[in-house]
Short mmCIF file of C-alpha atoms and ligand atoms in Angstrom, two decimals:
data_model
loop_
_atom_site.label_atom_id
_atom_site.label_comp_id
_atom_site.label_asym_id
_atom_site.label_seq_id
_atom_site.Cartn_x
_atom_site.Cartn_y
_atom_site.Cartn_z
CA UNK P 21 89.20 150.19 -14.33
CA UNK P 22 91.15 147.20 -13.30
CA UNK P 23 90.00 143.85 -14.26
CA UNK P 24 90.44 141.99 -11.14
CA UNK P 25 87.25 139.71 -10.87
CA UNK P 26 85.24 137.59 -8.44
CA UNK P 27 84.28 134.54 -9.74
CA UNK P 28 80.78 133.30 -8.16
CA UNK P 29 78.34 131.02 -8.53
CA UNK P 30 74.75 132.62 -9.34
CA UNK P 31 71.73 130.95 -7.86
CA UNK P 32 69.03 132.93 -9.05
CA UNK P 33 69.03 132.87 -12.83
CA UNK P 34 68.31 129.96 -15.24
CA UNK P 35 71.12 131.17 -17.68
CA UNK P 36 73.21 132.70 -15.22
CA UNK P 37 75.50 130.07 -13.77
CA UNK P 38 78.81 131.77 -13.29
CA UNK P 39 78.69 135.26 -12.16
CA UNK P 40 81.86 137.37 -12.36
CA UNK P 41 81.80 141.05 -10.79
CA UNK P 42 84.75 143.66 -11.17
CA UNK P 43 86.45 144.12 -8.23
CA UNK P 44 86.44 147.69 -8.55
CA UNK P 45 82.25 148.19 -8.83
CA UNK P 46 80.57 149.37 -5.79
CA UNK P 47 79.41 146.31 -4.20
CA UNK P 48 76.87 147.02 -1.29
CA UNK P 49 76.14 145.12 1.82
CA UNK P 50 79.62 143.06 1.44
CA UNK P 51 79.76 140.52 4.16
CA UNK P 52 83.44 140.28 4.94
CA UNK P 53 82.59 138.56 8.69
CA UNK P 54 84.74 135.87 9.75
CA UNK P 55 82.89 133.03 8.28
CA UNK P 56 82.88 134.14 4.65
CA UNK P 57 86.46 135.20 4.75
CA UNK P 58 87.03 131.36 6.04
CA UNK P 59 84.72 130.14 3.02
CA UNK P 60 86.93 132.41 0.70
CA UNK P 61 89.90 130.70 2.13
CA UNK P 62 88.27 127.34 1.67
CA UNK P 63 87.60 128.00 -2.07
CA UNK P 64 90.96 129.04 -2.88
CA UNK P 65 92.25 125.76 -1.31
CA UNK P 66 90.15 124.18 -3.86
CA UNK P 67 91.76 126.18 -6.44
CA UNK P 68 89.10 129.17 -6.91
CA UNK P 69 91.37 132.32 -7.33
CA UNK P 70 89.13 134.85 -6.45
CA UNK P 71 86.36 133.12 -5.86
CA UNK P 72 83.25 134.61 -4.04
CA UNK P 73 79.69 133.10 -3.58
CA UNK P 74 77.49 135.79 -5.24
CA UNK P 75 75.08 135.78 -2.41
CA UNK P 76 77.58 137.28 0.20
CA UNK P 77 76.88 140.77 -2.16
CA UNK P 78 73.99 142.64 -3.45
CA UNK P 79 75.19 143.84 -7.02
CA UNK P 80 74.72 147.82 -7.30
CA UNK P 81 72.71 147.37 -10.55
CA UNK P 82 71.39 150.97 -9.74
CA UNK P 83 75.00 152.42 -9.77
CA UNK P 84 76.40 153.78 -12.99
CA UNK P 85 79.20 151.93 -14.41
CA UNK P 86 82.13 152.83 -16.58
CA UNK P 87 83.55 149.83 -18.67
CA UNK P 88 85.96 149.45 -21.34
CA UNK P 89 84.78 147.15 -23.92
CA UNK P 90 86.91 145.89 -26.52
CA UNK P 91 85.32 144.94 -29.99
CA UNK P 92 86.97 142.07 -32.48
CA UNK P 93 84.56 142.05 -35.01
CA UNK P 94 86.93 139.63 -37.26
CA UNK P 95 85.90 137.93 -40.47
CA UNK P 96 82.88 137.20 -42.77
CA UNK P 97 79.67 138.11 -40.81
CA UNK P 98 81.85 139.26 -37.58
CA UNK P 99 81.43 142.96 -38.24
CA UNK P 100 77.61 142.77 -39.05
CA UNK P 101 76.56 141.01 -36.07
CA UNK P 102 79.06 143.07 -33.71
CA UNK P 103 77.44 146.34 -35.16
CA UNK P 104 74.13 145.11 -33.91
CA UNK P 105 75.60 143.88 -30.44
CA UNK P 106 77.30 147.31 -30.26
CA UNK P 107 73.83 149.01 -30.79
CA UNK P 108 72.10 147.03 -28.14
CA UNK P 109 75.12 147.76 -25.71
CA UNK P 110 74.98 151.38 -26.07
CA UNK P 111 71.05 151.51 -25.56
CA UNK P 112 71.39 149.66 -22.59
CA UNK P 113 74.20 152.13 -21.30
CA UNK P 114 71.89 154.86 -21.84
CA UNK P 115 68.86 153.64 -20.43
CA UNK P 116 70.65 152.46 -17.42
CA UNK P 117 73.02 155.41 -16.96
CA UNK P 118 76.29 153.46 -17.84
CA UNK P 119 79.17 154.46 -19.58
CA UNK P 120 80.43 151.87 -21.86
CA UNK P 121 83.56 152.52 -24.04
CA UNK P 122 84.28 150.59 -27.04
CA UNK P 123 87.40 150.15 -28.73
CA UNK P 124 87.64 147.77 -31.95
CA UNK P 125 90.77 145.94 -32.61
CA UNK P 126 91.95 143.29 -35.29
CA UNK P 127 91.88 139.46 -34.72
CA UNK P 128 91.57 136.70 -37.62
CA UNK P 129 91.96 136.71 -41.37
CA UNK P 130 91.71 140.52 -41.85
CA UNK P 131 94.59 140.99 -39.19
CA UNK P 132 96.66 138.57 -41.41
CA UNK P 133 95.85 140.67 -44.45
CA UNK P 134 96.74 144.09 -42.85
CA UNK P 135 99.66 143.12 -40.71
CA UNK P 136 100.51 139.62 -41.64
CA UNK P 137 99.41 138.07 -37.58
CA UNK P 138 95.91 137.18 -36.82
CA UNK P 139 96.77 138.64 -33.40
CA UNK P 140 98.93 141.63 -33.20
CA UNK P 141 100.48 142.56 -29.97
CA UNK P 142 98.32 145.69 -29.47
CA UNK P 143 95.22 143.63 -29.75
CA UNK P 144 96.46 141.65 -26.85
CA UNK P 145 97.28 144.52 -24.93
CA UNK P 146 94.03 146.18 -25.51
CA UNK P 147 92.12 142.90 -24.24
CA UNK P 148 94.20 142.80 -21.41
CA UNK P 149 93.41 146.29 -20.01
CA UNK P 150 89.73 145.72 -21.12
CA UNK P 151 87.09 145.20 -18.99
CA UNK P 152 85.40 142.48 -21.33
CA UNK P 153 85.87 141.22 -24.73
CA UNK P 154 83.12 140.56 -27.59
CA UNK P 155 84.12 138.89 -30.39
CA UNK P 156 82.57 138.05 -33.97
CA UNK P 157 84.13 135.42 -35.91
CA UNK P 158 87.32 134.72 -37.70
CA UNK P 159 88.23 132.60 -40.77
CA UNK P 160 87.25 132.04 -44.21
CA UNK P 161 88.09 130.39 -47.32
CA UNK P 162 90.46 133.08 -48.24
CA UNK P 163 92.76 131.91 -45.58
CA UNK P 164 92.01 128.15 -45.89
CA UNK P 165 95.21 127.37 -47.94
CA UNK P 166 96.69 124.43 -45.77
CA UNK P 167 100.08 125.58 -46.48
CA UNK P 168 99.88 128.87 -45.53
CA UNK P 169 102.38 130.49 -42.73
CA UNK P 170 99.51 131.42 -40.22
CA UNK P 171 95.83 130.88 -40.15
CA UNK P 172 92.93 133.34 -38.46
CA UNK P 173 91.97 130.37 -36.25
CA UNK P 174 95.38 130.96 -34.76
CA UNK P 175 94.62 134.38 -33.40
CA UNK P 176 91.40 132.92 -31.56
CA UNK P 177 93.35 129.88 -30.11
CA UNK P 178 95.98 132.62 -28.83
CA UNK P 179 93.95 134.87 -27.55
CA UNK P 180 91.95 132.11 -25.37
CA UNK P 181 95.40 130.97 -24.12
CA UNK P 182 97.27 134.35 -23.65
CA UNK P 183 94.09 135.66 -21.16
CA UNK P 184 93.99 131.88 -19.48
CA UNK P 185 89.98 131.56 -20.55
CA UNK P 186 89.88 127.84 -19.48
CA UNK P 187 85.97 127.69 -19.19
CA UNK P 188 83.77 128.07 -22.17
CA UNK P 189 80.42 128.58 -21.07
CA UNK P 190 77.97 127.20 -23.75
CA UNK P 191 74.39 127.41 -22.51
CA UNK P 192 71.85 125.58 -25.01
CA UNK P 193 68.33 127.54 -24.03
CA UNK P 194 65.13 127.16 -25.92
CA UNK P 195 63.15 129.62 -26.77
CA UNK P 196 59.24 128.66 -26.37
CA UNK P 197 58.55 131.05 -30.08
CA UNK P 198 61.08 128.78 -31.70
CA UNK P 199 60.75 125.28 -30.96
CA UNK P 200 59.10 124.64 -34.42
CA UNK P 201 62.32 126.28 -35.90
CA UNK P 202 64.25 123.12 -34.60
CA UNK P 203 64.67 120.66 -37.08
CA UNK P 204 63.94 118.03 -34.05
CA UNK P 205 60.26 117.38 -32.85
CA UNK P 206 58.74 119.41 -30.19
CA UNK P 207 57.87 116.40 -28.02
CA UNK P 208 61.69 115.76 -28.11
CA UNK P 209 63.33 118.82 -27.53
CA UNK P 210 60.64 120.29 -24.83
CA UNK P 211 62.29 121.04 -21.60
CA UNK P 212 65.82 120.96 -22.77
CA UNK P 213 68.05 123.35 -20.90
CA UNK P 214 71.82 122.43 -21.13
CA UNK P 215 75.09 124.16 -19.91
CA UNK P 216 77.76 123.08 -21.65
CA UNK P 217 81.32 123.68 -19.98
CA UNK P 218 84.09 122.88 -22.58
CA UNK P 219 87.45 123.33 -21.33
CA UNK P 220 89.02 125.72 -23.70
CA UNK P 221 92.68 126.01 -23.43
CA UNK P 222 93.97 122.33 -22.98
CA UNK P 223 93.78 119.00 -24.69
CA UNK P 224 94.36 118.42 -28.35
CA UNK P 225 94.14 121.91 -29.67
CA UNK P 226 97.26 122.86 -27.86
CA UNK P 227 99.04 119.75 -28.07
CA UNK P 228 102.49 119.16 -29.65
CA UNK P 229 102.03 118.82 -33.03
CA UNK P 230 104.16 118.40 -36.32
CA UNK P 231 105.30 116.19 -39.34
CA UNK P 232 107.67 113.75 -39.29
CA UNK P 233 109.25 111.01 -41.93
CA UNK P 234 109.08 111.26 -45.71
CA UNK P 235 107.46 109.78 -48.71
CA UNK P 236 104.77 107.44 -47.94
CA UNK P 237 106.01 107.35 -44.52
CA UNK P 238 105.45 111.12 -43.90
CA UNK P 239 102.91 111.91 -41.07
CA UNK P 240 101.46 114.61 -39.39
CA UNK P 241 100.77 114.42 -35.40
CA UNK P 242 98.89 116.30 -32.75
CA UNK P 243 98.90 115.11 -28.92
CA UNK P 244 95.88 115.25 -26.71
CA UNK P 245 97.31 116.59 -23.06
CA UNK P 246 95.72 117.25 -19.94
CA UNK P 247 97.20 117.56 -16.79
CA UNK P 248 95.47 117.33 -13.18
CA UNK P 249 95.29 120.84 -12.54
CA UNK P 250 93.28 121.66 -16.09
CA UNK P 251 90.95 118.90 -15.54
CA UNK P 252 90.56 119.53 -11.63
CA UNK P 253 89.79 123.11 -12.51
CA UNK P 254 87.01 122.90 -15.09
CA UNK P 255 85.42 119.93 -13.20
CA UNK P 256 85.14 122.04 -10.44
CA UNK P 257 83.52 124.82 -12.19
CA UNK P 258 81.02 122.59 -13.68
CA UNK P 259 80.17 121.08 -10.37
CA UNK P 260 79.51 124.47 -8.37
CA UNK P 261 77.52 125.56 -11.70
CA UNK P 262 75.56 122.19 -11.42
CA UNK P 263 74.99 122.99 -7.49
CA UNK P 264 73.56 126.33 -8.99
CA UNK P 265 71.19 124.69 -11.14
CA UNK P 266 69.56 120.90 -11.43
CA UNK P 267 72.74 119.56 -9.25
CA UNK P 268 73.32 117.24 -11.98
CA UNK P 269 76.81 116.66 -13.90
CA UNK P 270 77.88 114.55 -16.89
CA UNK P 271 81.10 114.50 -18.02
CA UNK P 272 81.89 113.23 -21.70
CA UNK P 273 85.04 111.51 -22.77
CA UNK P 274 86.46 108.85 -25.04
CA UNK P 275 87.77 106.53 -21.98
CA UNK P 276 87.24 103.52 -23.78
CA UNK P 277 90.13 104.61 -26.61
CA UNK P 278 92.16 107.54 -25.31
CA UNK P 279 94.34 107.62 -22.48
CA UNK P 280 93.98 111.18 -21.80
CA UNK P 281 90.11 110.30 -21.54
CA UNK P 282 90.75 107.81 -18.97
CA UNK P 283 93.07 110.39 -16.97
CA UNK P 284 90.46 112.77 -17.25
CA UNK P 285 87.88 110.44 -15.76
CA UNK P 286 90.07 109.43 -13.07
CA UNK P 287 90.75 113.16 -11.92
CA UNK P 288 86.98 114.08 -12.41
CA UNK P 289 85.92 110.97 -10.24
CA UNK P 290 87.91 111.87 -7.61
CA UNK P 291 87.31 115.79 -7.36
CA UNK P 292 83.56 114.80 -7.58
CA UNK P 293 83.84 112.11 -4.80
CA UNK P 294 85.75 114.18 -2.37
CA UNK P 295 84.57 117.49 -3.17
CA UNK P 296 80.90 116.93 -4.56
CA UNK P 297 79.49 113.97 -3.21
CA UNK P 298 75.96 115.63 -3.52
CA UNK P 299 76.03 116.29 -6.89
CA UNK P 300 74.36 113.55 -9.15
CA UNK P 301 77.61 112.70 -11.38
CA UNK P 302 77.41 110.36 -14.30
CA UNK P 303 79.87 109.91 -17.43
CA UNK P 304 79.11 109.16 -20.92
CA UNK P 305 81.37 108.51 -23.72
CA UNK P 306 81.31 111.02 -26.39
CA UNK P 307 79.95 108.81 -29.64
CA UNK P 308 76.92 108.03 -27.61
CA UNK P 309 76.62 111.69 -25.92
CA UNK P 310 76.18 112.88 -29.52
CA UNK P 311 73.40 110.29 -30.08
CA UNK P 312 71.63 111.56 -26.54
CA UNK P 313 71.84 114.70 -27.41
CA UNK P 314 69.47 113.97 -30.28
CA UNK P 315 67.30 111.30 -28.69
CA UNK P 316 66.81 112.57 -25.19
CA UNK P 317 68.11 116.10 -24.65
CA UNK P 318 66.03 117.11 -22.00
CA UNK P 319 67.96 114.59 -19.67
CA UNK P 320 70.73 116.74 -19.33
CA UNK P 321 72.13 119.43 -16.86
CA UNK P 322 75.36 120.01 -16.86
CA UNK P 323 77.57 118.43 -19.12
CA UNK P 324 81.70 119.09 -18.99
CA UNK P 325 84.02 118.11 -21.59
CA UNK P 326 87.28 118.76 -23.31
CA UNK P 327 88.10 120.94 -25.76
CA UNK P 328 87.56 119.07 -29.04
CA UNK P 329 84.41 116.91 -27.91
CA UNK P 330 82.67 120.47 -26.13
CA UNK P 331 83.50 122.17 -29.79
CA UNK P 332 82.04 119.22 -31.68
CA UNK P 333 78.97 118.66 -29.54
CA UNK P 334 78.10 122.13 -28.85
CA UNK P 335 77.32 122.67 -32.74
CA UNK P 336 75.49 119.59 -32.63
CA UNK P 337 73.47 121.15 -29.52
CA UNK P 338 72.63 124.14 -31.50
CA UNK P 339 70.08 122.42 -33.37
CA UNK P 340 67.89 122.31 -30.39
CA UNK P 341 67.15 125.92 -30.42
CA UNK P 342 66.89 125.59 -34.17
CA UNK P 343 70.31 127.48 -35.12
CA UNK P 344 73.67 127.95 -34.78
CA UNK P 345 72.74 131.78 -34.98
CA UNK P 346 70.85 131.53 -31.55
CA UNK P 347 73.92 130.37 -29.43
CA UNK P 348 76.08 132.55 -27.23
CA UNK P 349 78.86 131.56 -25.27
CA UNK P 350 81.39 133.33 -22.63
CA UNK P 351 85.03 132.34 -21.91
CA UNK P 352 86.22 132.74 -18.42
CA UNK P 353 89.35 132.68 -16.62
CA UNK P 354 90.38 132.51 -12.92
CA UNK P 355 91.04 136.41 -13.35
CA UNK P 356 91.17 139.21 -15.93
CA UNK P 357 88.46 140.01 -18.66
CA UNK P 358 85.97 137.50 -19.82
CA UNK P 359 85.54 137.01 -23.63
CA UNK P 360 82.26 136.58 -25.28
CA UNK P 361 81.40 135.41 -28.51
CA UNK P 362 78.43 133.28 -30.80
CA UNK P 363 79.37 129.72 -30.73
CA UNK P 364 79.12 130.18 -34.76
CA UNK P 365 81.95 130.78 -37.20
CA UNK P 366 82.18 133.91 -39.87
CA UNK P 367 79.46 131.89 -42.14
CA UNK P 368 81.39 133.00 -45.24
CA UNK P 369 78.40 131.59 -47.49
CA UNK P 370 76.05 134.45 -46.22
CA UNK P 371 78.68 137.28 -45.62
CA UNK P 372 78.01 140.78 -46.59
CA UNK P 373 74.37 139.92 -47.49
CA UNK P 374 72.95 141.37 -44.17
CA UNK P 375 70.86 138.08 -43.37
CA UNK P 376 73.28 136.78 -40.75
CA UNK P 377 71.14 136.29 -37.36
CA UNK P 378 72.75 138.74 -34.65
CA UNK P 379 70.72 137.70 -31.93
CA UNK P 380 73.72 134.86 -30.83
CA UNK P 381 76.06 137.97 -30.68
CA UNK P 382 73.34 140.17 -29.05
CA UNK P 383 72.78 137.29 -26.18
CA UNK P 384 76.70 136.93 -25.96
CA UNK P 385 76.48 140.78 -24.67
CA UNK P 386 74.07 139.95 -22.24
CA UNK P 387 76.28 137.39 -20.83
CA UNK P 388 79.01 139.88 -21.16
CA UNK P 389 76.92 142.28 -19.10
CA UNK P 390 76.08 139.36 -16.27
CA UNK P 391 79.18 137.78 -15.98
CA UNK P 392 82.34 140.45 -16.47
CA UNK P 393 80.17 143.57 -15.31
CA UNK P 394 77.96 141.99 -12.72
CA UNK P 395 74.60 143.77 -14.26
CA UNK P 396 72.24 141.39 -13.67
CA UNK P 397 69.26 143.42 -14.59
CA UNK P 398 70.72 145.02 -17.85
CA UNK P 399 71.44 141.64 -18.99
CA UNK P 400 68.05 140.28 -18.44
CA UNK P 401 66.48 143.46 -20.02
CA UNK P 402 68.60 142.31 -23.36
CA UNK P 403 67.31 138.40 -23.06
CA UNK P 404 63.60 139.78 -22.46
CA UNK P 405 63.93 142.06 -25.49
CA UNK P 406 65.35 138.98 -27.65
CA UNK P 407 62.24 136.85 -26.30
CA UNK P 408 59.85 139.58 -27.32
CA UNK P 409 61.63 139.85 -30.67
CA UNK P 410 60.79 136.29 -31.10
CA UNK P 411 57.38 136.65 -29.61
CA UNK P 412 56.24 139.24 -31.83
CA UNK P 413 57.07 136.67 -34.71
CA UNK P 414 60.58 138.34 -36.19
CA UNK P 415 62.82 136.13 -38.21
CA UNK P 416 66.04 136.21 -39.25
CA UNK P 417 66.24 133.46 -42.62
CA UNK P 418 67.89 130.62 -40.41
CA UNK P 419 65.41 130.79 -37.85
CA UNK P 420 62.18 131.30 -40.19
CA UNK P 421 61.93 127.79 -41.79
CA UNK P 422 60.95 129.36 -45.24
CA UNK P 423 58.77 131.85 -43.65
CA UNK P 424 59.26 135.76 -43.61
CA UNK P 425 62.41 136.81 -42.66
CA UNK P 426 64.34 139.99 -41.73
CA UNK P 427 67.73 141.25 -42.15
CA UNK P 428 70.62 141.45 -39.82
CA UNK P 429 70.13 145.15 -39.00
CA UNK P 430 66.17 145.14 -38.80
CA UNK P 431 66.96 142.43 -36.04
CA UNK P 432 69.31 144.60 -34.33
CA UNK P 433 66.90 147.63 -34.58
CA UNK P 434 64.05 145.19 -33.16
CA UNK P 435 65.87 144.29 -30.23
CA UNK P 436 66.72 148.02 -29.47
CA UNK P 437 63.16 149.34 -29.85
CA UNK P 438 62.07 146.73 -27.36
CA UNK P 439 64.90 147.99 -25.07
CA UNK P 440 63.67 151.13 -25.06
CA UNK P 441 59.89 150.69 -24.61
P1 NAD A 509 80.03 128.43 -39.25
O1 NAD A 509 79.55 128.41 -37.94
O2 NAD A 509 80.48 129.98 -40.10
O3 NAD A 509 78.77 128.26 -40.57
C1 NAD A 509 78.03 126.88 -40.24
C2 NAD A 509 76.43 127.27 -41.38
O4 NAD A 509 75.26 128.10 -40.09
C3 NAD A 509 76.53 128.07 -42.40
O5 NAD A 509 75.52 127.55 -43.48
C4 NAD A 509 76.20 129.50 -41.74
O6 NAD A 509 75.93 130.45 -42.83
C5 NAD A 509 75.54 129.07 -40.81
N1 NAD A 509 75.51 130.36 -39.78
C6 NAD A 509 76.43 130.55 -38.61
N2 NAD A 509 76.26 131.58 -38.06
C7 NAD A 509 74.99 132.16 -38.70
C8 NAD A 509 74.19 133.26 -38.08
N3 NAD A 509 74.60 134.14 -37.21
N4 NAD A 509 72.99 133.57 -38.80
C9 NAD A 509 72.79 132.66 -39.62
N5 NAD A 509 73.33 131.65 -40.23
C10 NAD A 509 74.57 131.12 -39.57
O7 NAD A 509 81.06 127.28 -39.76
P2 NAD A 509 81.76 127.21 -41.03
O8 NAD A 509 81.09 127.26 -42.08
O9 NAD A 509 82.32 125.71 -40.91
O10 NAD A 509 83.01 127.94 -40.72
C11 NAD A 509 83.61 128.97 -41.36
C12 NAD A 509 84.78 129.54 -40.90
O11 NAD A 509 84.64 130.06 -39.60
C13 NAD A 509 85.79 128.66 -40.69
O12 NAD A 509 87.27 129.79 -41.52
C14 NAD A 509 85.98 128.52 -39.52
O13 NAD A 509 87.15 128.28 -39.02
C15 NAD A 509 85.28 129.75 -38.77
N6 NAD A 509 85.21 129.49 -37.39
C16 NAD A 509 85.21 130.35 -36.60
C17 NAD A 509 84.72 130.35 -35.23
C18 NAD A 509 84.64 131.66 -34.41
O14 NAD A 509 85.57 132.47 -34.65
N7 NAD A 509 84.29 131.31 -32.99
C19 NAD A 509 83.59 129.30 -34.77
C20 NAD A 509 83.52 128.55 -35.73
C21 NAD A 509 83.95 128.58 -36.95
C1 IPM A 510 84.78 127.83 -31.70
C2 IPM A 510 85.42 127.53 -32.88
C3 IPM A 510 87.00 127.51 -32.78
C4 IPM A 510 87.25 126.30 -32.20
C5 IPM A 510 87.86 127.56 -34.24
C6 IPM A 510 87.65 128.62 -34.90
C7 IPM A 510 89.16 127.80 -33.63
O1 IPM A 510 84.75 126.39 -33.90
O2 IPM A 510 85.05 128.82 -31.17
O3 IPM A 510 84.05 126.63 -31.64
O4 IPM A 510 87.15 124.95 -32.66
O5 IPM A 510 87.44 126.32 -30.92
MN1 MN A 511 83.42 125.65 -32.96
#
């Protein structure tokens, strides 16, 4: 299946902000009238390649679909959680009459051990040829030597860059059933529903780095660089996402200190003023944002920020729903396959014990169906099954808060059972 995507704004689901539908899918009732084409032209002028507003077509949810899904289990708990997400996707395929082909490839530490490279070319090629990618996690103490030739994390950064996945969507969704699993008080977190858009292929993560000097003067550096184009495209996407939900956008930076942040702020302000005057827009400094997330999380709608701030703030925000083990993410580009993963890492402290929470990865597989395959009903079926598992009182250790807990595979089975009844 070819992998051209239509990037579109979904207007109909709390969690579904950007919907990507493969161009090769059967799309019924496509309206290719004059005004539609003019609109697409306008979006392209604004920098949205292949952008189509979703309400111009009705997704053919009852049309059988063939999809090639690449699995990148990686390290630590990666293989354990990917196995459960694969079972869930297989169940969905069976119930809805789709054909999903799964191909596993290497990334991260295991790949370094096998071939000396955290992202071999064959993995990149397989990802490019796929319809969507589901990743577990990379890294672990075995590969942590700071003077090692390469690191597992290099593989993850490289696949994001190679595929142009500049937008990382991290929805912070609370399940009512888990309100008491959060370390924060119920009255503080109730009503929280934030969509983070983390810029993923620029900033300090990809700036020039190195060492210089010698002796006491020897030093290391890494630059933070953002171009106009990089800021514009993520701000536009975030603003579109805001229009599809609460119409409020917060941009987070460190403009009181960092030049690239002042630059980000200027570009963002211009885009918002010229193109999205209807969206309620504000800016917050990252240190203050760290506090607001704990103090008044329900005040935020869509939050857009750079690569490093987004990484840190979303791990912090994971404590709102109660556990890193509950948070999925989608990394999207302007075309090509999307990459879906939990926001957590390889959790080496619990790897191999079958106690990891697979729900973040299972929820990431729902995002995959929605955003890369356009299968809204199927995605919702997974999310409802997860909801039912939680309302039936089933918990892995991280969300059990000392109560009775089930293992990784049992949690996967519980979701599968609720998908099939
Ligand atoms: P981590 O996210 O792996 O773990 C942080 C804590 O959360 C640990 O106590 C862990 O047990 C717990 N946790 C994480 N996921 C869980 C789950 N599904 N169920 C239950 N508990 C869970 O972060 P870390 O320990 O700082 O990093 C470990 C390794 O993972 C590092 O090498 C890091 O680079 C890597 N990492 C990878 C990714 C990724 O692949 N996307 C993301 C973050 C960290
Ligand atoms: C994440 C991770 C990665 C990041 C690491 C493992 C490279 O923390 O996906 O959040 O910093 O982006
Ligand atoms: Mn992270």
